[in-house]
XYZ file of C-alpha atoms in Angstrom:
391
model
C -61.361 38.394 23.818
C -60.320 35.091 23.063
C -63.128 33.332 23.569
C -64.611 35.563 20.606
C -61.547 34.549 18.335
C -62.068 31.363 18.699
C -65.832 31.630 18.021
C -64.566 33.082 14.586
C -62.491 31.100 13.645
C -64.946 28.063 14.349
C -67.440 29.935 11.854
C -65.102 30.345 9.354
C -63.973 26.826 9.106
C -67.908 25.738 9.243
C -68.251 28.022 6.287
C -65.578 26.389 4.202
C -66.490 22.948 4.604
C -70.379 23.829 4.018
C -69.258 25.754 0.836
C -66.723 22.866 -0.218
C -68.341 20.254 -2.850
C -69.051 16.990 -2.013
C -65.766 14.963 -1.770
C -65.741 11.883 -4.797
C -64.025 8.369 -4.455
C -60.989 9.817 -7.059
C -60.854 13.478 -5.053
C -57.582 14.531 -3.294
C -56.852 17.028 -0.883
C -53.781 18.559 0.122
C -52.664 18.488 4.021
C -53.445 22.002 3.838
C -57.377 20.846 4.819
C -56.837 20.651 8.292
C -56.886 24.429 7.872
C -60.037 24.100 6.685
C -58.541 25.128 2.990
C -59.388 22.719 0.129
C -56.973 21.981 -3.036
C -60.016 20.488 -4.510
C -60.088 22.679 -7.805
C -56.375 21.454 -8.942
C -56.644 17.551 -8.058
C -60.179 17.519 -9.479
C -58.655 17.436 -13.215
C -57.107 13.504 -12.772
C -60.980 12.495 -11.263
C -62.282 9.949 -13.273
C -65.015 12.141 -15.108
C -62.362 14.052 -16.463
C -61.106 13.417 -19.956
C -57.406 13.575 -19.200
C -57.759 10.643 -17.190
C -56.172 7.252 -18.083
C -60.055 6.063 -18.663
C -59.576 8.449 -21.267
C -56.657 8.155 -23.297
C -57.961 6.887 -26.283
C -59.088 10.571 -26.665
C -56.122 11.802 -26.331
C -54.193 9.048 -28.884
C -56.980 10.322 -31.203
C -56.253 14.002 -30.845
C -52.684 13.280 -31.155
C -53.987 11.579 -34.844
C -55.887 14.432 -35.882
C -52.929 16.529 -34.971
C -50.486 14.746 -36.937
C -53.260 14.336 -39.932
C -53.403 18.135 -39.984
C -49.641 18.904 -39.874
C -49.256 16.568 -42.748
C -51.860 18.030 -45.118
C -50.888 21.830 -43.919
C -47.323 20.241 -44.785
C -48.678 19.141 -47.960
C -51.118 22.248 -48.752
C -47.624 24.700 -48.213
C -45.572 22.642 -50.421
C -48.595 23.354 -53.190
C -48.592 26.518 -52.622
C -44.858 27.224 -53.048
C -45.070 24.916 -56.432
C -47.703 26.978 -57.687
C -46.703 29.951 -56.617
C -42.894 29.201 -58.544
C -44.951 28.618 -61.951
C -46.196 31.839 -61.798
C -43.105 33.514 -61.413
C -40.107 33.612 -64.007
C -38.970 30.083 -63.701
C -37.186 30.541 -60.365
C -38.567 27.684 -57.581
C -38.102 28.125 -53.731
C -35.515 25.867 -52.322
C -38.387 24.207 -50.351
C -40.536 23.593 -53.238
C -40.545 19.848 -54.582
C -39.849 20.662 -57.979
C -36.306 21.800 -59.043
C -37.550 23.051 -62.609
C -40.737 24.235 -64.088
C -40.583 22.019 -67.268
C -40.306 18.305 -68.109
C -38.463 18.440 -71.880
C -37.347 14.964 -72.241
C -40.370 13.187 -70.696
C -42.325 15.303 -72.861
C -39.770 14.223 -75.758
C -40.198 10.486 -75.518
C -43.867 10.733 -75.714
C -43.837 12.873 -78.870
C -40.998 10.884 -80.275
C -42.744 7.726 -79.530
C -46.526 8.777 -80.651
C -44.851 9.467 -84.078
C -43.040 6.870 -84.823
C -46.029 4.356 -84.264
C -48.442 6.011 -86.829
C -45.506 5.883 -89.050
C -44.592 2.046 -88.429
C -48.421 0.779 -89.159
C -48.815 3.631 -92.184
C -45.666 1.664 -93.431
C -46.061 -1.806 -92.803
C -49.865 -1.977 -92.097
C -52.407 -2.935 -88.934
C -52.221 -6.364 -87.996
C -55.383 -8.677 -87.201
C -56.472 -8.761 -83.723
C -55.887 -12.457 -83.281
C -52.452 -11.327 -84.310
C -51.452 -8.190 -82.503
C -54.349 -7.405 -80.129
C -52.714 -4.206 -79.405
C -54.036 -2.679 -82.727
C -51.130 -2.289 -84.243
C -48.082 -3.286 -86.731
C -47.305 -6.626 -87.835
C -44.263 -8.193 -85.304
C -41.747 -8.355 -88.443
C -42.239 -4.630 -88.779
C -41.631 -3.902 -84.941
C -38.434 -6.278 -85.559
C -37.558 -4.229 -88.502
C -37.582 -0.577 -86.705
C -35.663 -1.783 -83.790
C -37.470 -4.371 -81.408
C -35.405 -6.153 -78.740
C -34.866 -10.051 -80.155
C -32.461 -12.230 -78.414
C -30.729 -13.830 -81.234
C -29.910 -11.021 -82.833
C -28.556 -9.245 -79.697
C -26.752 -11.824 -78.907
C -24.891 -13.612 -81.373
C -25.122 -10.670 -84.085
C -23.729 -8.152 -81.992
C -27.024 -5.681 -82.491
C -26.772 -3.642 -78.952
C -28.178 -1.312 -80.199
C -31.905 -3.255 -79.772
C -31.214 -2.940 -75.876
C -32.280 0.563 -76.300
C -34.180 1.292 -79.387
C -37.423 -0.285 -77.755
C -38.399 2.135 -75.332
C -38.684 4.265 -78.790
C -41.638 1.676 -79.991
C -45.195 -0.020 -78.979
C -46.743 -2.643 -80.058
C -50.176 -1.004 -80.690
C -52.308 2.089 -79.733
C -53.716 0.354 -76.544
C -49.932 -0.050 -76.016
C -48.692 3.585 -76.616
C -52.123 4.920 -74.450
C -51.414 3.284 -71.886
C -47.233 3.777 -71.381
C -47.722 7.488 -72.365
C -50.521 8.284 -69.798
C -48.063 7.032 -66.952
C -44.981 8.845 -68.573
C -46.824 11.798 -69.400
C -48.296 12.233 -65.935
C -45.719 10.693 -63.553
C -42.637 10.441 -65.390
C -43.040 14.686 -65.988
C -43.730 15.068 -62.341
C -40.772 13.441 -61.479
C -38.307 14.942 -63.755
C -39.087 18.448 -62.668
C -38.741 16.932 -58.715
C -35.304 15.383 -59.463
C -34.210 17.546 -62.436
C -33.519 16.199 -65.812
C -29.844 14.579 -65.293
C -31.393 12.055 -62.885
C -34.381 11.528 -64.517
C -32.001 10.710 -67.976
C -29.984 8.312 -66.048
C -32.345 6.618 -64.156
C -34.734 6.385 -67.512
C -31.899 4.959 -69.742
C -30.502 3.038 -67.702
C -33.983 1.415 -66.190
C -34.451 0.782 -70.034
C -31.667 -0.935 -71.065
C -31.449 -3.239 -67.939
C -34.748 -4.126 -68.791
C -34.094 -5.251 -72.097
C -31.084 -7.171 -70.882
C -33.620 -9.227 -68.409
C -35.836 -9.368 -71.121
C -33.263 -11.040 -73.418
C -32.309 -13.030 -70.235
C -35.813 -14.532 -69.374
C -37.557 -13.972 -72.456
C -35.586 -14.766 -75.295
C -38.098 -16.185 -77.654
C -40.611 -13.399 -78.013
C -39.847 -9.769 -80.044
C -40.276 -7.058 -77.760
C -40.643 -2.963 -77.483
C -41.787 -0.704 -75.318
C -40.837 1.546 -72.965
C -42.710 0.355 -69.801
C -39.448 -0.766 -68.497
C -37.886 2.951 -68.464
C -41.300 3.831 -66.893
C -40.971 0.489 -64.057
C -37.910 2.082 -63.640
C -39.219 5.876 -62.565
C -41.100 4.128 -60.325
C -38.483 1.868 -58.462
C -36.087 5.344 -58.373
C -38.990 7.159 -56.557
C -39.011 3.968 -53.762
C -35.365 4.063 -53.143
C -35.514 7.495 -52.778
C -38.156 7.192 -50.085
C -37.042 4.752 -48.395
C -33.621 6.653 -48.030
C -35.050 10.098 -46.620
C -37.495 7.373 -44.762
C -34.258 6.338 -42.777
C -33.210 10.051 -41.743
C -34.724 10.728 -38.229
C -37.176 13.810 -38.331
C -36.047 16.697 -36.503
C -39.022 18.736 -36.431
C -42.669 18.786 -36.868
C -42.245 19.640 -40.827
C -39.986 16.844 -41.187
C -42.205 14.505 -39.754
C -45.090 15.676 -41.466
C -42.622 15.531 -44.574
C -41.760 11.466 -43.552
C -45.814 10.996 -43.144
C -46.004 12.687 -46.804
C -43.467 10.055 -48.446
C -44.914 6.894 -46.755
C -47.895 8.007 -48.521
C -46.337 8.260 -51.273
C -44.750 4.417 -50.805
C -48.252 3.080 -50.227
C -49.019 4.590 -53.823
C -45.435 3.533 -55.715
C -45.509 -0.200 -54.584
C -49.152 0.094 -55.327
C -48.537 1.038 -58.687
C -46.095 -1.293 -59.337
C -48.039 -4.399 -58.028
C -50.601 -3.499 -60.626
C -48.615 -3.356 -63.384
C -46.995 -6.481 -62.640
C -50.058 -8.196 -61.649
C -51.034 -6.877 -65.537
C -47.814 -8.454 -66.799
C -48.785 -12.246 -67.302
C -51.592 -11.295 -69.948
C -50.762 -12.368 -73.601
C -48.068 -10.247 -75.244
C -47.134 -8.175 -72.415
C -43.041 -8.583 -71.555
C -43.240 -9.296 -67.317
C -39.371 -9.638 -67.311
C -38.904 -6.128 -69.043
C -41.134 -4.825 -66.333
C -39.476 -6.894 -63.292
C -36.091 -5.818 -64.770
C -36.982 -2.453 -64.641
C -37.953 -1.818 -61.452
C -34.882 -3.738 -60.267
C -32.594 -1.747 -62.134
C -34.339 1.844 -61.608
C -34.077 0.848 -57.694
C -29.919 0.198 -57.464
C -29.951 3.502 -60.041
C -31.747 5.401 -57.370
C -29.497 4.689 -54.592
C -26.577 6.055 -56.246
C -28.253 8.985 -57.072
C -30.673 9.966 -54.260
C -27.960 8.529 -51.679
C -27.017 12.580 -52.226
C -29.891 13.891 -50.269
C -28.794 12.970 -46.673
C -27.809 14.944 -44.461
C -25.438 12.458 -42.769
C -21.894 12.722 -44.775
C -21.278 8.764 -43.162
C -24.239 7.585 -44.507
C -24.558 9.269 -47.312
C -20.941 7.407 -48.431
C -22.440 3.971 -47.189
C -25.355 4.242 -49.568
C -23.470 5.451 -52.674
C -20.959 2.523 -51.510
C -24.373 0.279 -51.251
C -26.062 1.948 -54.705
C -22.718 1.932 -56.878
C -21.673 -1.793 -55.746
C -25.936 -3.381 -56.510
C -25.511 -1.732 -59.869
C -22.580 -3.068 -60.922
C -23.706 -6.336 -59.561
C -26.942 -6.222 -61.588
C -25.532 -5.501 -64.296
C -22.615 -8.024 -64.184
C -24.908 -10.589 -63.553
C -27.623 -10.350 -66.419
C -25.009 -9.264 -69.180
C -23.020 -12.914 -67.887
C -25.910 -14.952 -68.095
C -27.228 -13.089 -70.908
C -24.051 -14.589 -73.210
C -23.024 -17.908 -71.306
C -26.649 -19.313 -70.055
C -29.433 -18.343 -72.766
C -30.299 -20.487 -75.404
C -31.294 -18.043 -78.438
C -33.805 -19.370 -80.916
C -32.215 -19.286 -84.471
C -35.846 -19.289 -86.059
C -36.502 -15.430 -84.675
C -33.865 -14.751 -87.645
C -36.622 -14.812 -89.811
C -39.259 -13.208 -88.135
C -42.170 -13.677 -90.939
C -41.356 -17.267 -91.125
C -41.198 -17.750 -86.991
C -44.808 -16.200 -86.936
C -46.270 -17.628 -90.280
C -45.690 -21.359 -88.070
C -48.495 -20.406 -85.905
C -50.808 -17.611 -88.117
C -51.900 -18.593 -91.606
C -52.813 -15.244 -92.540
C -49.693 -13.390 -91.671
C -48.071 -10.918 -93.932
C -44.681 -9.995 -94.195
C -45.845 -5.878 -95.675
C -42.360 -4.685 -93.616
C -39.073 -5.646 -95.263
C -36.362 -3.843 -97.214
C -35.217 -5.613 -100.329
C -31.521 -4.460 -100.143
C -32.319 -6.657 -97.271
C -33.200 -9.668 -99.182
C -30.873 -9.454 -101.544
C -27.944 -9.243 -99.164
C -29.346 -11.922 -96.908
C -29.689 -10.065 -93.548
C -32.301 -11.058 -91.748
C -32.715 -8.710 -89.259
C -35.081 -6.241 -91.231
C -37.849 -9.140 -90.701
C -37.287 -12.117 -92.692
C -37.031 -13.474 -96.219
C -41.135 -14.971 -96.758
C -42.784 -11.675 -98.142
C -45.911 -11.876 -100.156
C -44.164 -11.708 -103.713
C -41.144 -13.402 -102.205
C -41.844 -16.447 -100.424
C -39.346 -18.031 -102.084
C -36.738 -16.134 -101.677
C -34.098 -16.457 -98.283
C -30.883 -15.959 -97.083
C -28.802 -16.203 -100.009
């Protein structure tokens, strides 16, 4: 009887190692094989034909990619959908939709105020020549007389009012196009993603601390526009990235959300390279623009510093945003009145810009103007005038 169990059990280990698959250089086997039983099925998935194996991990760092590249645009896709899905209802967004209103009113104001009031500046004063104002549009006295930022009278006239009235003004249609694409298109977006209190404050205030660098860095040249406001948007929308950019993601939709908004950085500072690479062509103001985005940025701590989480943090950037404003503004509005030299010719505009164009016109001044001897309307050599000045 024994002899015959131990002829079976000699054919059924025979069997088994016939039946086992030929054993590879990377194949393990557990010390259950002197049994004659194999654990060949579970170590053969770290061989090295199998993709999971450290041969292989760029496969899996490229999975991981594609992962994290779908999670982002399903992130991205569901965020759409929500947006959309608030516009058709009765005003009402989700909390977890980007936009915190369904219109953009004052964005949508500016650029009606400001694509009247050109028409009505060159229907009044007349088009200037294109060696003159390449922009196609008004003669410089006339942007001087509706409100154009010039040092001299800022400064030592006491006409503060020219830190703001600019952003109202352009210097010509290629001008206007070109500020009211970029306001139209992000400076709505934005307002209904931060609401129109923020928006307000960071757009004012971007505005008139770019007129006070401007005046600053630029003090010979007559300027308008309201491309600092917009540089302004744009430096608000990095600060606020780069403060949710310093939260640590929680989840997978937070990360996907961080992935979303260094997208979004790629496309703000790429924005704002281009404009300022733009800036050094002829009758373009680079220091309105550069003071701009400075001032949007500190603007943007103070008020996006609101969206963390952290209560400690959250403090130490309001502490950082509040205290960079105030310093920003400090410093330009000192230098502004103790360190720049005004030019007392910009007084009389017509006669500044007759010095270097014979054909100018003066078609833009007021003659209760003349009369009285103020020459901040545009200047005292009009065509039937020439004569006449200050007095």
């Amino acid at each position: 009887m024994s002899s015959l169990l131990a002829k079976a059990r000699n054919h059924k280990k025979s069997v088994t190692r016939r039946s086992a698959p030929p054993r590879r250089k990377n194949d393990s086997y557990s010390h259950d094989e002197e049994d004659g039983e194999s654990d060949y099925g579970l170590h053969n998935n770290y061989t090295a034909d199998s993709e999971f194996s450290p041969r292989n991990s760029p496969n899996i760092a490229s999975a991981k990619k594609q992962q994290n590249r779908e999670a982002t645009e399903e992130y991205q896709l569901q965020d759409d959908k929500e947006v959309d899905s608030a516009h058709r209802s009765n005003g009402s967004y989700p909390e977890s939709a980007h936009f915190k209103q369904k219109y953009a009113p004052l964005s949508t104001f500016f650029c009606i105020i400001q694509c009247i009031i050109l028409p009505l500046m060159m229907w009044q004063c007349g088009i200037a020549p294109m060696n003159i104002n390449p922009m196609i549009g008004p003669y410089p006295d006339a942007l001087n007389y509706w409100g154009a930022k010039n040092a001299v009278l800022i400064i030592e006239d006491g006409e503060f009012w020219r830190l703001l009235t600019p952003i109202f003004l352009h210097a010509g249609i290629i001008h206007l196009a070109g500020n009211v694409m970029v306001q139209a298109d992000a400076g709505n977006q934005w307002e209904k993603e931060w609401g129109s209190i923020i928006w307000i404050i960071v757009y004012v205030g971007s505005a008139f601390g770019s007129s006070v660098f401007s005046t600053c860095f630029m003090p010979d040249n007559i300027s308008v526009g309201s491309s600092g406001a917009v540089m302004g948007l744009f430096g608000a929308k990095l600060s606020e990235i780069l403060l949710l950019c310093l939260e640590k993601s929680t989840n997978e939709e937070e990360r996907a959300g961080a992935r979303s908004r260094k997208q979004q950085a790629t496309l703000v500072i790429g924005g704002i390279v281009i404009v300022m690479a733009m800036s050094f062509i002829p009758y373009v103001d680079w220091a309105a623009h550069l003071g701009g985005v400075l001032a949007g940025f500190v603007l943007g701590l103070v008020c996006f510093s609101f969206k963390i989480r952290s209560w400690f943090f959250m403090l130490i950037w309001f502490v950082v945003g509040v205290g960079s404003t105030i310093a920003l503004y400090s410093a330009l509005m000192a230098y502004m009145y103790n360190g720049v030299e005004v030019n007392e010719d910009l007084r009389d505009v017509c006669g500044y810009y007759q010095q270097y164009f014979d054909d100018y016109e003066c078609r833009c001044m007021l003659d209760e103007a003349i009369q009285f001897g103020s020459w901040s309307y545009g200047g005292g050599n009009n065509d039937g005038n020439n004569n006449s000045s200050g007095d």
